[in-house]
CSV table of C-alpha atoms and ligand atoms in Angstrom, one decimal:
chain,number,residue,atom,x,y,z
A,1,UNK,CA,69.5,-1.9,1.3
A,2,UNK,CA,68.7,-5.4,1.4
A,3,UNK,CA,69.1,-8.0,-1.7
A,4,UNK,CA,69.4,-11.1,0.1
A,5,UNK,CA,67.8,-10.5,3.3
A,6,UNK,CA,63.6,-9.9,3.1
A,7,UNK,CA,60.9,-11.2,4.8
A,8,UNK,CA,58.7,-13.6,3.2
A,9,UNK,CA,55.1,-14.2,4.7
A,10,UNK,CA,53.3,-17.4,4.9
A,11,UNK,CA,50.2,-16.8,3.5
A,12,UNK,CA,48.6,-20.3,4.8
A,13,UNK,CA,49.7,-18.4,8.9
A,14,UNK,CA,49.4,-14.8,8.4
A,15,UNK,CA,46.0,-14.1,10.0
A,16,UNK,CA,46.3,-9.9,8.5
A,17,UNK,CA,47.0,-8.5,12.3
A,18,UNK,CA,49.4,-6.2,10.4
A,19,UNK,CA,51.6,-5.6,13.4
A,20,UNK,CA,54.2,-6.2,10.9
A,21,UNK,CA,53.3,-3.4,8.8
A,22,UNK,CA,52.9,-0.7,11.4
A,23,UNK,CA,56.0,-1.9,13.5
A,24,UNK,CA,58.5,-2.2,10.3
A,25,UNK,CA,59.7,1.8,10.0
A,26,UNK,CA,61.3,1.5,6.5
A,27,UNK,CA,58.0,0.8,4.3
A,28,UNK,CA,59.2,-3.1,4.0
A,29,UNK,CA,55.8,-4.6,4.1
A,30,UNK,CA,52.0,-3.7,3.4
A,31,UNK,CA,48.6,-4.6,3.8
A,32,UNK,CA,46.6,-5.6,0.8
A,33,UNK,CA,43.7,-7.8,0.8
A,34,UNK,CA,43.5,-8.0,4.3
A,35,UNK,CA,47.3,-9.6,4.9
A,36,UNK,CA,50.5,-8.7,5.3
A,37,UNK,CA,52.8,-8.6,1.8
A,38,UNK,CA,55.9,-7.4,0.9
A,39,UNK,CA,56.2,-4.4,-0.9
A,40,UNK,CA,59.5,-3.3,-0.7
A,41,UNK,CA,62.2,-6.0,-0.3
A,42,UNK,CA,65.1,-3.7,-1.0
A,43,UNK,CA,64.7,-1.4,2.0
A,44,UNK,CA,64.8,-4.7,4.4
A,45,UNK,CA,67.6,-4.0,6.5
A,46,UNK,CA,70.2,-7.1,6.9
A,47,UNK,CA,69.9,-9.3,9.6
A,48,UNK,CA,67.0,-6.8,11.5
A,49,UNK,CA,64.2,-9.5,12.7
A,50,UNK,CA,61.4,-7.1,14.3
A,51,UNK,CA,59.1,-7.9,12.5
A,52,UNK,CA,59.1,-12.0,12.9
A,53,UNK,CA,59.4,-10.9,16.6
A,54,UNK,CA,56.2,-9.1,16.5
A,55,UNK,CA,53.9,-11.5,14.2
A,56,UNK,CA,52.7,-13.8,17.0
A,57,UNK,CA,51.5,-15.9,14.3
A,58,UNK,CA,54.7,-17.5,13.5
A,59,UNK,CA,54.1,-16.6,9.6
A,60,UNK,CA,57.3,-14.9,9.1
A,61,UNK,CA,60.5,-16.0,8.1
A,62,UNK,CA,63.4,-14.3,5.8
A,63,UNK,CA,65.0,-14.9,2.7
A,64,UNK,CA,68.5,-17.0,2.7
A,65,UNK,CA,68.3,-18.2,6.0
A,66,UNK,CA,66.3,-16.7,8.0
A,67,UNK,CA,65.2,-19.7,10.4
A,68,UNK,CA,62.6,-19.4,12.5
A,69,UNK,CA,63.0,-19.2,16.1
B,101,SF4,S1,52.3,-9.8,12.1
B,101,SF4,FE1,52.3,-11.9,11.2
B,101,SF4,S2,50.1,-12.5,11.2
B,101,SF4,FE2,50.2,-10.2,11.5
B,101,SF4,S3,50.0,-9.4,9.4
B,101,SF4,FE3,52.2,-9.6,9.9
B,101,SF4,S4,52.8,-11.7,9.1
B,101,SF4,FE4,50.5,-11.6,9.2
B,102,SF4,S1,63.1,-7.3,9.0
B,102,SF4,FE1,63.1,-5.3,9.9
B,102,SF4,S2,63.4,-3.9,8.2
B,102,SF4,FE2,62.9,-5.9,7.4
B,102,SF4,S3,60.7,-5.8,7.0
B,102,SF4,FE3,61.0,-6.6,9.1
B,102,SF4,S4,61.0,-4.9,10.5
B,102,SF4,FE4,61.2,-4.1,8.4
């Protein structure tokens, strides 16, 4: 469980590929209206970043620090 670490999408970037939402394997993230949104924040798992290293879009980056690379 996550409080402080989540992914946030960037709406204006996210392009809806959603290989965000079918690489993230706790539920994290979902599709609706055709992009990527986060669902679940609290299942995030601290410091994991696979799915800002899948998004070739660059539109993910993470709550409290969560730079991106
Ligand atoms: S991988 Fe990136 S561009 Fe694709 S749906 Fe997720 S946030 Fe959007
Ligand atoms: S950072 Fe990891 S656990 Fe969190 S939403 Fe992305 S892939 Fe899922």
């Amino acid at each position: 469980m996550s409080a402080n670490w989540y992914p946030i999408i960037d709406e204006e970037k996210c392009t809806g590929c959603l290989s965000c939402v079918e690489f993230c394997p706790h539920g994290v993230l979902a599709e609706k209206d055709g992009t990527a949104v986060v669902v679940a924040p609290e299942k995030c798992v601290d410091f994991c970043r696979g799915c800002q290293k899948v998004c070739e879009f660059n539109a993910i980056t993470y709550a409290n620090g969560g730079e991106q690379k």
